[in-house]
Amino acid sequence: MEEPPDLMLVIGGYNSSNTNHLAHLCRQYTDTFHIQDASCIDVGTGTIKHKVELDPDAEEVLDKDWLPQGAFDLGITAGASTPNNKIGEALLRVLEIRGIAVELTAGLQST
């Protein structure tokens, strides 16, 4: 990308030095939200609970209106030990807040 995304979602443990470093790097270029997992994104209220400091003991912050209006570029990254399904679950919640329905299948159906 020539320009940074409008916002970054960093997924992974608050105690992970790798994930904290990713969040720190991203914050230098764009609005960044470091979450532990998808449960930090509340689809019903449209809020996000996230860390803004590198200190693992820092309090989480609750933000509403965190997603830009209209079309925007979302970057997603995660710590090395964050399972792929945790990343996907967080992305699905972001899409759901925006009213985008996604149908997932467990695998290909044989005919």
PDB file of N, CA and C in Angstrom:
ATOM      1  N   MET A   1       0.840  -1.178   0.000  1.00  0.00           N
ATOM      2  CA  MET A   1       0.000   0.000   0.000  1.00  0.00           C
ATOM      3  C   MET A   1       0.886   1.242   0.000  1.00  0.00           C
ATOM      4  N   GLU A   2       0.491   2.195  -0.811  1.00  0.00           N
ATOM      5  CA  GLU A   2       1.222   3.462  -0.823  1.00  0.00           C
ATOM      6  C   GLU A   2       0.886   4.302   0.397  1.00  0.00           C
ATOM      7  N   GLU A   3      -0.357   4.250   0.817  1.00  0.00           N
ATOM      8  CA  GLU A   3      -0.833   4.996   1.983  1.00  0.00           C
ATOM      9  C   GLU A   3      -1.255   4.002   3.058  1.00  0.00           C
ATOM     10  N   PRO A   4      -1.114   4.374   4.316  1.00  0.00           N
ATOM     11  CA  PRO A   4      -1.580   3.466   5.375  1.00  0.00           C
ATOM     12  C   PRO A   4      -3.105   3.347   5.337  1.00  0.00           C
ATOM     13  N   PRO A   5      -3.644   2.253   5.863  1.00  0.00           N
ATOM     14  CA  PRO A   5      -5.103   2.122   5.927  1.00  0.00           C
ATOM     15  C   PRO A   5      -5.692   3.181   6.856  1.00  0.00           C
ATOM     16  N   ASP A   6      -6.991   3.373   6.754  1.00  0.00           N
ATOM     17  CA  ASP A   6      -7.668   4.357   7.602  1.00  0.00           C
ATOM     18  C   ASP A   6      -7.628   3.948   9.065  1.00  0.00           C
ATOM     19  N   LEU A   7      -7.627   2.656   9.306  1.00  0.00           N
ATOM     20  CA  LEU A   7      -7.491   2.172  10.675  1.00  0.00           C
ATOM     21  C   LEU A   7      -6.938   0.760  10.675  1.00  0.00           C
ATOM     22  N   MET A   8      -6.249   0.430  11.766  1.00  0.00           N
ATOM     23  CA  MET A   8      -5.660  -0.898  11.936  1.00  0.00           C
ATOM     24  C   MET A   8      -6.298  -1.587  13.126  1.00  0.00           C
ATOM     25  N   LEU A   9      -6.548  -2.865  12.948  1.00  0.00           N
ATOM     26  CA  LEU A   9      -7.024  -3.721  14.025  1.00  0.00           C
ATOM     27  C   LEU A   9      -5.899  -4.708  14.318  1.00  0.00           C
ATOM     28  N   VAL A  10      -5.367  -4.660  15.528  1.00  0.00           N
ATOM     29  CA  VAL A  10      -4.292  -5.556  15.950  1.00  0.00           C
ATOM     30  C   VAL A  10      -4.901  -6.540  16.944  1.00  0.00           C
ATOM     31  N   ILE A  11      -4.828  -7.823  16.621  1.00  0.00           N
ATOM     32  CA  ILE A  11      -5.493  -8.848  17.419  1.00  0.00           C
ATOM     33  C   ILE A  11      -4.453  -9.724  18.108  1.00  0.00           C
ATOM     34  N   GLY A  12      -4.600  -9.872  19.414  1.00  0.00           N
ATOM     35  CA  GLY A  12      -3.692 -10.737  20.154  1.00  0.00           C
ATOM     36  C   GLY A  12      -3.599 -10.331  21.608  1.00  0.00           C
ATOM     37  N   GLY A  13      -2.956 -11.163  22.376  1.00  0.00           N
ATOM     38  CA  GLY A  13      -2.876 -10.973  23.817  1.00  0.00           C
ATOM     39  C   GLY A  13      -2.216  -9.675  24.230  1.00  0.00           C
ATOM     40  N   TYR A  14      -2.750  -9.077  25.276  1.00  0.00           N
ATOM     41  CA  TYR A  14      -2.192  -7.835  25.800  1.00  0.00           C
ATOM     42  C   TYR A  14      -0.826  -8.062  26.441  1.00  0.00           C
ATOM     43  N   ASN A  15      -0.527  -9.289  26.823  1.00  0.00           N
ATOM     44  CA  ASN A  15       0.770  -9.604  27.428  1.00  0.00           C
ATOM     45  C   ASN A  15       1.814 -10.015  26.398  1.00  0.00           C
ATOM     46  N   SER A  16       1.429 -10.092  25.135  1.00  0.00           N
ATOM     47  CA  SER A  16       2.336 -10.526  24.076  1.00  0.00           C
ATOM     48  C   SER A  16       3.233  -9.369  23.634  1.00  0.00           C
ATOM     49  N   SER A  17       4.534  -9.538  23.784  1.00  0.00           N
ATOM     50  CA  SER A  17       5.448  -8.474  23.353  1.00  0.00           C
ATOM     51  C   SER A  17       5.391  -8.302  21.841  1.00  0.00           C
ATOM     52  N   ASN A  18       5.198  -9.396  21.104  1.00  0.00           N
ATOM     53  CA  ASN A  18       5.077  -9.323  19.654  1.00  0.00           C
ATOM     54  C   ASN A  18       3.865  -8.488  19.250  1.00  0.00           C
ATOM     55  N   THR A  19       2.719  -8.782  19.836  1.00  0.00           N
ATOM     56  CA  THR A  19       1.494  -8.066  19.493  1.00  0.00           C
ATOM     57  C   THR A  19       1.572  -6.607  19.930  1.00  0.00           C
ATOM     58  N   ASN A  20       2.127  -6.355  21.096  1.00  0.00           N
ATOM     59  CA  ASN A  20       2.293  -4.973  21.549  1.00  0.00           C
ATOM     60  C   ASN A  20       3.202  -4.190  20.610  1.00  0.00           C
ATOM     61  N   HIS A  21       4.240  -4.839  20.102  1.00  0.00           N
ATOM     62  CA  HIS A  21       5.143  -4.169  19.166  1.00  0.00           C
ATOM     63  C   HIS A  21       4.416  -3.848  17.864  1.00  0.00           C
ATOM     64  N   LEU A  22       3.606  -4.783  17.378  1.00  0.00           N
ATOM     65  CA  LEU A  22       2.810  -4.519  16.174  1.00  0.00           C
ATOM     66  C   LEU A  22       1.893  -3.312  16.384  1.00  0.00           C
ATOM     67  N   ALA A  23       1.214  -3.272  17.527  1.00  0.00           N
ATOM     68  CA  ALA A  23       0.311  -2.153  17.822  1.00  0.00           C
ATOM     69  C   ALA A  23       1.087  -0.841  17.882  1.00  0.00           C
ATOM     70  N   HIS A  24       2.250  -0.857  18.504  1.00  0.00           N
ATOM     71  CA  HIS A  24       3.083   0.342  18.605  1.00  0.00           C
ATOM     72  C   HIS A  24       3.487   0.840  17.214  1.00  0.00           C
ATOM     73  N   LEU A  25       3.915  -0.074  16.349  1.00  0.00           N
ATOM     74  CA  LEU A  25       4.297   0.306  14.987  1.00  0.00           C
ATOM     75  C   LEU A  25       3.112   0.883  14.217  1.00  0.00           C
ATOM     76  N   CYS A  26       1.975   0.234  14.315  1.00  0.00           N
ATOM     77  CA  CYS A  26       0.790   0.693  13.584  1.00  0.00           C
ATOM     78  C   CYS A  26       0.342   2.071  14.045  1.00  0.00           C
ATOM     79  N   ARG A  27       0.417   2.332  15.348  1.00  0.00           N
ATOM     80  CA  ARG A  27      -0.016   3.622  15.896  1.00  0.00           C
ATOM     81  C   ARG A  27       0.787   4.791  15.335  1.00  0.00           C
ATOM     82  N   GLN A  28       1.980   4.517  14.847  1.00  0.00           N
ATOM     83  CA  GLN A  28       2.807   5.575  14.282  1.00  0.00           C
ATOM     84  C   GLN A  28       2.263   6.072  12.950  1.00  0.00           C
ATOM     85  N   TYR A  29       1.372   5.291  12.320  1.00  0.00           N
ATOM     86  CA  TYR A  29       0.911   5.617  10.977  1.00  0.00           C
ATOM     87  C   TYR A  29      -0.589   5.833  10.843  1.00  0.00           C
ATOM     88  N   THR A  30      -1.375   5.270  11.748  1.00  0.00           N
ATOM     89  CA  THR A  30      -2.828   5.373  11.596  1.00  0.00           C
ATOM     90  C   THR A  30      -3.521   5.057  12.919  1.00  0.00           C
ATOM     91  N   ASP A  31      -4.820   5.297  12.976  1.00  0.00           N
ATOM     92  CA  ASP A  31      -5.611   4.934  14.154  1.00  0.00           C
ATOM     93  C   ASP A  31      -5.531   3.418  14.333  1.00  0.00           C
ATOM     94  N   THR A  32      -5.217   2.990  15.544  1.00  0.00           N
ATOM     95  CA  THR A  32      -4.972   1.572  15.806  1.00  0.00           C
ATOM     96  C   THR A  32      -5.734   1.127  17.043  1.00  0.00           C
ATOM     97  N   PHE A  33      -6.349  -0.054  16.938  1.00  0.00           N
ATOM     98  CA  PHE A  33      -7.104  -0.641  18.035  1.00  0.00           C
ATOM     99  C   PHE A  33      -6.536  -2.026  18.319  1.00  0.00           C
ATOM    100  N   HIS A  34      -5.928  -2.195  19.492  1.00  0.00           N
ATOM    101  CA  HIS A  34      -5.360  -3.481  19.907  1.00  0.00           C
ATOM    102  C   HIS A  34      -6.399  -4.193  20.763  1.00  0.00           C
ATOM    103  N   ILE A  35      -6.906  -5.313  20.241  1.00  0.00           N
ATOM    104  CA  ILE A  35      -7.908  -6.095  20.960  1.00  0.00           C
ATOM    105  C   ILE A  35      -7.360  -7.495  21.228  1.00  0.00           C
ATOM    106  N   GLN A  36      -7.889  -8.134  22.275  1.00  0.00           N
ATOM    107  CA  GLN A  36      -7.473  -9.516  22.559  1.00  0.00           C
ATOM    108  C   GLN A  36      -8.110 -10.497  21.589  1.00  0.00           C
ATOM    109  N   ASP A  37      -9.397 -10.300  21.322  1.00  0.00           N
ATOM    110  CA  ASP A  37     -10.122 -11.199  20.433  1.00  0.00           C
ATOM    111  C   ASP A  37     -11.440 -10.544  20.038  1.00  0.00           C
ATOM    112  N   ALA A  38     -12.259 -11.283  19.301  1.00  0.00           N
ATOM    113  CA  ALA A  38     -13.515 -10.752  18.783  1.00  0.00           C
ATOM    114  C   ALA A  38     -14.476 -10.303  19.877  1.00  0.00           C
ATOM    115  N   SER A  39     -14.369 -10.868  21.065  1.00  0.00           N
ATOM    116  CA  SER A  39     -15.288 -10.484  22.143  1.00  0.00           C
ATOM    117  C   SER A  39     -15.123  -9.015  22.539  1.00  0.00           C
ATOM    118  N   CYS A  40     -14.050  -8.394  22.115  1.00  0.00           N
ATOM    119  CA  CYS A  40     -13.831  -6.969  22.407  1.00  0.00           C
ATOM    120  C   CYS A  40     -14.656  -6.064  21.499  1.00  0.00           C
ATOM    121  N   ILE A  41     -15.250  -6.632  20.457  1.00  0.00           N
ATOM    122  CA  ILE A  41     -16.079  -5.868  19.526  1.00  0.00           C
ATOM    123  C   ILE A  41     -17.531  -6.229  19.798  1.00  0.00           C
ATOM    124  N   ASP A  42     -18.313  -5.258  20.246  1.00  0.00           N
ATOM    125  CA  ASP A  42     -19.720  -5.484  20.573  1.00  0.00           C
ATOM    126  C   ASP A  42     -20.578  -5.040  19.393  1.00  0.00           C
ATOM    127  N   VAL A  43     -21.124  -6.010  18.694  1.00  0.00           N
ATOM    128  CA  VAL A  43     -21.926  -5.719  17.512  1.00  0.00           C
ATOM    129  C   VAL A  43     -23.194  -4.960  17.886  1.00  0.00           C
ATOM    130  N   GLY A  44     -23.810  -5.307  19.007  1.00  0.00           N
ATOM    131  CA  GLY A  44     -25.059  -4.668  19.427  1.00  0.00           C
ATOM    132  C   GLY A  44     -24.926  -3.178  19.670  1.00  0.00           C
ATOM    133  N   THR A  45     -23.826  -2.778  20.284  1.00  0.00           N
ATOM    134  CA  THR A  45     -23.622  -1.357  20.598  1.00  0.00           C
ATOM    135  C   THR A  45     -22.676  -0.670  19.619  1.00  0.00           C
ATOM    136  N   GLY A  46     -21.968  -1.457  18.813  1.00  0.00           N
ATOM    137  CA  GLY A  46     -21.006  -0.888  17.873  1.00  0.00           C
ATOM    138  C   GLY A  46     -19.740  -0.384  18.536  1.00  0.00           C
ATOM    139  N   THR A  47     -19.484  -0.846  19.758  1.00  0.00           N
ATOM    140  CA  THR A  47     -18.320  -0.369  20.502  1.00  0.00           C
ATOM    141  C   THR A  47     -17.156  -1.355  20.401  1.00  0.00           C
ATOM    142  N   ILE A  48     -15.984  -0.849  20.752  1.00  0.00           N
ATOM    143  CA  ILE A  48     -14.785  -1.682  20.793  1.00  0.00           C
ATOM    144  C   ILE A  48     -14.065  -1.421  22.111  1.00  0.00           C
ATOM    145  N   LYS A  49     -13.633  -2.491  22.741  1.00  0.00           N
ATOM    146  CA  LYS A  49     -12.879  -2.425  23.998  1.00  0.00           C
ATOM    147  C   LYS A  49     -11.440  -2.781  23.641  1.00  0.00           C
ATOM    148  N   HIS A  50     -10.507  -1.865  23.896  1.00  0.00           N
ATOM    149  CA  HIS A  50      -9.138  -2.066  23.426  1.00  0.00           C
ATOM    150  C   HIS A  50      -8.118  -1.429  24.359  1.00  0.00           C
ATOM    151  N   LYS A  51      -6.864  -1.757  24.135  1.00  0.00           N
ATOM    152  CA  LYS A  51      -5.744  -1.173  24.884  1.00  0.00           C
ATOM    153  C   LYS A  51      -5.140  -0.056  24.043  1.00  0.00           C
ATOM    154  N   VAL A  52      -4.786   1.035  24.699  1.00  0.00           N
ATOM    155  CA  VAL A  52      -4.121   2.125  23.991  1.00  0.00           C
ATOM    156  C   VAL A  52      -2.681   2.296  24.454  1.00  0.00           C
ATOM    157  N   GLU A  53      -2.305   1.609  25.502  1.00  0.00           N
ATOM    158  CA  GLU A  53      -0.945   1.698  26.029  1.00  0.00           C
ATOM    159  C   GLU A  53      -0.269   0.339  25.925  1.00  0.00           C
ATOM    160  N   LEU A  54       1.046   0.356  25.886  1.00  0.00           N
ATOM    161  CA  LEU A  54       1.797  -0.897  25.793  1.00  0.00           C
ATOM    162  C   LEU A  54       1.850  -1.658  27.104  1.00  0.00           C
ATOM    163  N   ASP A  55       1.562  -0.997  28.195  1.00  0.00           N
ATOM    164  CA  ASP A  55       1.599  -1.628  29.516  1.00  0.00           C
ATOM    165  C   ASP A  55       0.487  -2.668  29.619  1.00  0.00           C
ATOM    166  N   PRO A  56       0.821  -3.962  29.830  1.00  0.00           N
ATOM    167  CA  PRO A  56      -0.218  -4.989  29.913  1.00  0.00           C
ATOM    168  C   PRO A  56      -1.193  -4.774  31.070  1.00  0.00           C
ATOM    169  N   ASP A  57      -0.795  -3.991  32.072  1.00  0.00           N
ATOM    170  CA  ASP A  57      -1.673  -3.724  33.208  1.00  0.00           C
ATOM    171  C   ASP A  57      -2.563  -2.499  33.002  1.00  0.00           C
ATOM    172  N   ALA A  58      -2.391  -1.809  31.892  1.00  0.00           N
ATOM    173  CA  ALA A  58      -3.207  -0.628  31.613  1.00  0.00           C
ATOM    174  C   ALA A  58      -4.663  -1.045  31.415  1.00  0.00           C
ATOM    175  N   GLU A  59      -5.557  -0.163  31.755  1.00  0.00           N
ATOM    176  CA  GLU A  59      -6.990  -0.425  31.607  1.00  0.00           C
ATOM    177  C   GLU A  59      -7.389  -0.447  30.129  1.00  0.00           C
ATOM    178  N   GLU A  60      -8.396  -1.248  29.826  1.00  0.00           N
ATOM    179  CA  GLU A  60      -8.975  -1.215  28.488  1.00  0.00           C
ATOM    180  C   GLU A  60      -9.834   0.040  28.365  1.00  0.00           C
ATOM    181  N   VAL A  61      -9.947   0.528  27.145  1.00  0.00           N
ATOM    182  CA  VAL A  61     -10.747   1.708  26.844  1.00  0.00           C
ATOM    183  C   VAL A  61     -11.922   1.257  25.990  1.00  0.00           C
ATOM    184  N   LEU A  62     -13.101   1.817  26.244  1.00  0.00           N
ATOM    185  CA  LEU A  62     -14.288   1.508  25.450  1.00  0.00           C
ATOM    186  C   LEU A  62     -14.568   2.689  24.531  1.00  0.00           C
ATOM    187  N   ASP A  63     -14.574   2.447  23.229  1.00  0.00           N
ATOM    188  CA  ASP A  63     -14.838   3.501  22.247  1.00  0.00           C
ATOM    189  C   ASP A  63     -16.077   3.168  21.440  1.00  0.00           C
ATOM    190  N   LYS A  64     -16.868   4.199  21.180  1.00  0.00           N
ATOM    191  CA  LYS A  64     -17.962   4.057  20.226  1.00  0.00           C
ATOM    192  C   LYS A  64     -17.646   4.964  19.053  1.00  0.00           C
ATOM    193  N   ASP A  65     -18.297   4.767  17.963  1.00  0.00           N
ATOM    194  CA  ASP A  65     -18.034   5.534  16.740  1.00  0.00           C
ATOM    195  C   ASP A  65     -16.570   5.410  16.323  1.00  0.00           C
ATOM    196  N   TRP A  66     -16.016   4.233  16.475  1.00  0.00           N
ATOM    197  CA  TRP A  66     -14.610   4.004  16.133  1.00  0.00           C
ATOM    198  C   TRP A  66     -14.413   3.682  14.662  1.00  0.00           C
ATOM    199  N   LEU A  67     -15.460   3.210  14.008  1.00  0.00           N
ATOM    200  CA  LEU A  67     -15.360   2.928  12.579  1.00  0.00           C
ATOM    201  C   LEU A  67     -15.668   4.193  11.781  1.00  0.00           C
ATOM    202  N   PRO A  68     -14.849   4.504  10.776  1.00  0.00           N
ATOM    203  CA  PRO A  68     -15.130   5.677   9.944  1.00  0.00           C
ATOM    204  C   PRO A  68     -16.449   5.508   9.193  1.00  0.00           C
ATOM    205  N   GLN A  69     -17.081   6.616   8.878  1.00  0.00           N
ATOM    206  CA  GLN A  69     -18.297   6.593   8.069  1.00  0.00           C
ATOM    207  C   GLN A  69     -17.917   6.332   6.610  1.00  0.00           C
ATOM    208  N   GLY A  70     -18.806   5.695   5.872  1.00  0.00           N
ATOM    209  CA  GLY A  70     -18.553   5.445   4.458  1.00  0.00           C
ATOM    210  C   GLY A  70     -17.482   4.387   4.247  1.00  0.00           C
ATOM    211  N   ALA A  71     -16.968   4.362   3.032  1.00  0.00           N
ATOM    212  CA  ALA A  71     -15.936   3.385   2.678  1.00  0.00           C
ATOM    213  C   ALA A  71     -14.620   3.746   3.362  1.00  0.00           C
ATOM    214  N   PHE A  72     -13.890   2.727   3.769  1.00  0.00           N
ATOM    215  CA  PHE A  72     -12.586   2.954   4.388  1.00  0.00           C
ATOM    216  C   PHE A  72     -11.716   1.719   4.208  1.00  0.00           C
ATOM    217  N   ASP A  73     -10.420   1.917   4.339  1.00  0.00           N
ATOM    218  CA  ASP A  73      -9.466   0.815   4.272  1.00  0.00           C
ATOM    219  C   ASP A  73      -9.159   0.344   5.687  1.00  0.00           C
ATOM    220  N   LEU A  74      -9.369  -0.947   5.927  1.00  0.00           N
ATOM    221  CA  LEU A  74      -9.101  -1.558   7.224  1.00  0.00           C
ATOM    222  C   LEU A  74      -7.905  -2.490   7.090  1.00  0.00           C
ATOM    223  N   GLY A  75      -6.915  -2.276   7.925  1.00  0.00           N
ATOM    224  CA  GLY A  75      -5.784  -3.188   7.992  1.00  0.00           C
ATOM    225  C   GLY A  75      -5.949  -4.086   9.204  1.00  0.00           C
ATOM    226  N   ILE A  76      -5.602  -5.349   9.052  1.00  0.00           N
ATOM    227  CA  ILE A  76      -5.696  -6.290  10.166  1.00  0.00           C
ATOM    228  C   ILE A  76      -4.367  -7.029  10.271  1.00  0.00           C
ATOM    229  N   THR A  77      -3.852  -7.093  11.483  1.00  0.00           N
ATOM    230  CA  THR A  77      -2.670  -7.894  11.757  1.00  0.00           C
ATOM    231  C   THR A  77      -2.865  -8.550  13.114  1.00  0.00           C
ATOM    232  N   ALA A  78      -2.043  -9.527  13.396  1.00  0.00           N
ATOM    233  CA  ALA A  78      -2.195 -10.256  14.656  1.00  0.00           C
ATOM    234  C   ALA A  78      -0.850 -10.776  15.120  1.00  0.00           C
ATOM    235  N   GLY A  79      -0.786 -11.036  16.418  1.00  0.00           N
ATOM    236  CA  GLY A  79       0.411 -11.613  16.996  1.00  0.00           C
ATOM    237  C   GLY A  79       0.681 -12.997  16.430  1.00  0.00           C
ATOM    238  N   ALA A  80       1.922 -13.423  16.529  1.00  0.00           N
ATOM    239  CA  ALA A  80       2.350 -14.694  15.940  1.00  0.00           C
ATOM    240  C   ALA A  80       1.567 -15.893  16.461  1.00  0.00           C
ATOM    241  N   SER A  81       1.128 -15.854  17.704  1.00  0.00           N
ATOM    242  CA  SER A  81       0.425 -17.012  18.274  1.00  0.00           C
ATOM    243  C   SER A  81      -1.096 -16.867  18.234  1.00  0.00           C
ATOM    244  N   THR A  82      -1.591 -15.831  17.567  1.00  0.00           N
ATOM    245  CA  THR A  82      -3.042 -15.644  17.461  1.00  0.00           C
ATOM    246  C   THR A  82      -3.590 -16.594  16.398  1.00  0.00           C
ATOM    247  N   PRO A  83      -4.503 -17.485  16.765  1.00  0.00           N
ATOM    248  CA  PRO A  83      -5.057 -18.431  15.787  1.00  0.00           C
ATOM    249  C   PRO A  83      -5.841 -17.716  14.683  1.00  0.00           C
ATOM    250  N   ASN A  84      -5.793 -18.282  13.481  1.00  0.00           N
ATOM    251  CA  ASN A  84      -6.491 -17.697  12.338  1.00  0.00           C
ATOM    252  C   ASN A  84      -7.978 -17.507  12.600  1.00  0.00           C
ATOM    253  N   ASN A  85      -8.602 -18.447  13.311  1.00  0.00           N
ATOM    254  CA  ASN A  85     -10.039 -18.321  13.549  1.00  0.00           C
ATOM    255  C   ASN A  85     -10.354 -17.097  14.407  1.00  0.00           C
ATOM    256  N   LYS A  86      -9.441 -16.703  15.302  1.00  0.00           N
ATOM    257  CA  LYS A  86      -9.659 -15.506  16.126  1.00  0.00           C
ATOM    258  C   LYS A  86      -9.633 -14.249  15.261  1.00  0.00           C
ATOM    259  N   ILE A  87      -8.774 -14.249  14.260  1.00  0.00           N
ATOM    260  CA  ILE A  87      -8.694 -13.120  13.330  1.00  0.00           C
ATOM    261  C   ILE A  87      -9.988 -13.047  12.520  1.00  0.00           C
ATOM    262  N   GLY A  88     -10.426 -14.181  12.006  1.00  0.00           N
ATOM    263  CA  GLY A  88     -11.654 -14.230  11.220  1.00  0.00           C
ATOM    264  C   GLY A  88     -12.877 -13.809  12.013  1.00  0.00           C
ATOM    265  N   GLU A  89     -12.961 -14.237  13.265  1.00  0.00           N
ATOM    266  CA  GLU A  89     -14.098 -13.860  14.111  1.00  0.00           C
ATOM    267  C   GLU A  89     -14.151 -12.349  14.316  1.00  0.00           C
ATOM    268  N   ALA A  90     -13.004 -11.729  14.508  1.00  0.00           N
ATOM    269  CA  ALA A  90     -12.970 -10.273  14.689  1.00  0.00           C
ATOM    270  C   ALA A  90     -13.401  -9.563  13.410  1.00  0.00           C
ATOM    271  N   LEU A  91     -12.920 -10.036  12.273  1.00  0.00           N
ATOM    272  CA  LEU A  91     -13.309  -9.432  10.998  1.00  0.00           C
ATOM    273  C   LEU A  91     -14.813  -9.558  10.769  1.00  0.00           C
ATOM    274  N   LEU A  92     -15.375 -10.712  11.085  1.00  0.00           N
ATOM    275  CA  LEU A  92     -16.817 -10.900  10.921  1.00  0.00           C
ATOM    276  C   LEU A  92     -17.612  -9.910  11.768  1.00  0.00           C
ATOM    277  N   ARG A  93     -17.147  -9.614  12.963  1.00  0.00           N
ATOM    278  CA  ARG A  93     -17.854  -8.649  13.817  1.00  0.00           C
ATOM    279  C   ARG A  93     -17.789  -7.240  13.236  1.00  0.00           C
ATOM    280  N   VAL A  94     -16.652  -6.878  12.670  1.00  0.00           N
ATOM    281  CA  VAL A  94     -16.544  -5.563  12.024  1.00  0.00           C
ATOM    282  C   VAL A  94     -17.530  -5.482  10.863  1.00  0.00           C
ATOM    283  N   LEU A  95     -17.572  -6.525  10.049  1.00  0.00           N
ATOM    284  CA  LEU A  95     -18.500  -6.545   8.918  1.00  0.00           C
ATOM    285  C   LEU A  95     -19.946  -6.485   9.389  1.00  0.00           C
ATOM    286  N   GLU A  96     -20.246  -7.193  10.460  1.00  0.00           N
ATOM    287  CA  GLU A  96     -21.610  -7.205  10.989  1.00  0.00           C
ATOM    288  C   GLU A  96     -22.024  -5.822  11.485  1.00  0.00           C
ATOM    289  N   ILE A  97     -21.115  -5.105  12.135  1.00  0.00           N
ATOM    290  CA  ILE A  97     -21.428  -3.743  12.578  1.00  0.00           C
ATOM    291  C   ILE A  97     -21.793  -2.873  11.380  1.00  0.00           C
ATOM    292  N   ARG A  98     -21.105  -3.082  10.259  1.00  0.00           N
ATOM    293  CA  ARG A  98     -21.370  -2.298   9.051  1.00  0.00           C
ATOM    294  C   ARG A  98     -22.583  -2.808   8.275  1.00  0.00           C
ATOM    295  N   GLY A  99     -23.224  -3.858   8.765  1.00  0.00           N
ATOM    296  CA  GLY A  99     -24.417  -4.375   8.106  1.00  0.00           C
ATOM    297  C   GLY A  99     -24.118  -5.265   6.916  1.00  0.00           C
ATOM    298  N   ILE A 100     -22.920  -5.813   6.871  1.00  0.00           N
ATOM    299  CA  ILE A 100     -22.525  -6.689   5.772  1.00  0.00           C
ATOM    300  C   ILE A 100     -22.671  -8.132   6.246  1.00  0.00           C
ATOM    301  N   ALA A 101     -23.581  -8.847   5.611  1.00  0.00           N
ATOM    302  CA  ALA A 101     -23.825 -10.239   5.983  1.00  0.00           C
ATOM    303  C   ALA A 101     -22.827 -11.137   5.264  1.00  0.00           C
ATOM    304  N   VAL A 102     -22.253 -12.063   5.996  1.00  0.00           N
ATOM    305  CA  VAL A 102     -21.298 -13.010   5.429  1.00  0.00           C
ATOM    306  C   VAL A 102     -21.772 -14.405   5.777  1.00  0.00           C
ATOM    307  N   GLU A 103     -21.871 -15.249   4.767  1.00  0.00           N
ATOM    308  CA  GLU A 103     -22.258 -16.637   5.000  1.00  0.00           C
ATOM    309  C   GLU A 103     -21.017 -17.500   4.845  1.00  0.00           C
ATOM    310  N   LEU A 104     -20.704 -18.239   5.876  1.00  0.00           N
ATOM    311  CA  LEU A 104     -19.536 -19.110   5.850  1.00  0.00           C
ATOM    312  C   LEU A 104     -19.974 -20.555   5.731  1.00  0.00           C
ATOM    313  N   THR A 105     -19.166 -21.335   5.054  1.00  0.00           N
ATOM    314  CA  THR A 105     -19.419 -22.769   4.976  1.00  0.00           C
ATOM    315  C   THR A 105     -18.235 -23.487   5.598  1.00  0.00           C
ATOM    316  N   ALA A 106     -18.505 -24.609   6.218  1.00  0.00           N
ATOM    317  CA  ALA A 106     -17.454 -25.367   6.889  1.00  0.00           C
ATOM    318  C   ALA A 106     -16.533 -26.054   5.887  1.00  0.00           C
ATOM    319  N   GLY A 107     -16.999 -26.279   4.708  1.00  0.00           N
ATOM    320  CA  GLY A 107     -16.184 -26.947   3.696  1.00  0.00           C
ATOM    321  C   GLY A 107     -16.980 -27.073   2.412  1.00  0.00           C
ATOM    322  N   LEU A 108     -16.368 -27.618   1.420  1.00  0.00           N
ATOM    323  CA  LEU A 108     -17.065 -27.804   0.153  1.00  0.00           C
ATOM    324  C   LEU A 108     -18.029 -28.973   0.264  1.00  0.00           C
ATOM    325  N   GLN A 109     -19.194 -28.796  -0.318  1.00  0.00           N
ATOM    326  CA  GLN A 109     -20.174 -29.883  -0.321  1.00  0.00           C
ATOM    327  C   GLN A 109     -19.932 -30.744  -1.549  1.00  0.00           C
ATOM    328  N   SER A 110     -19.992 -32.047  -1.371  1.00  0.00           N
ATOM    329  CA  SER A 110     -19.831 -32.929  -2.528  1.00  0.00           C
ATOM    330  C   SER A 110     -21.157 -33.042  -3.254  1.00  0.00           C
ATOM    331  N   THR A 111     -21.082 -33.197  -4.562  1.00  0.00           N
ATOM    332  CA  THR A 111     -22.316 -33.296  -5.357  1.00  0.00           C
ATOM    333  C   THR A 111     -22.579 -34.709  -5.778  1.00  0.00           C
TER     334      THR A 111
END
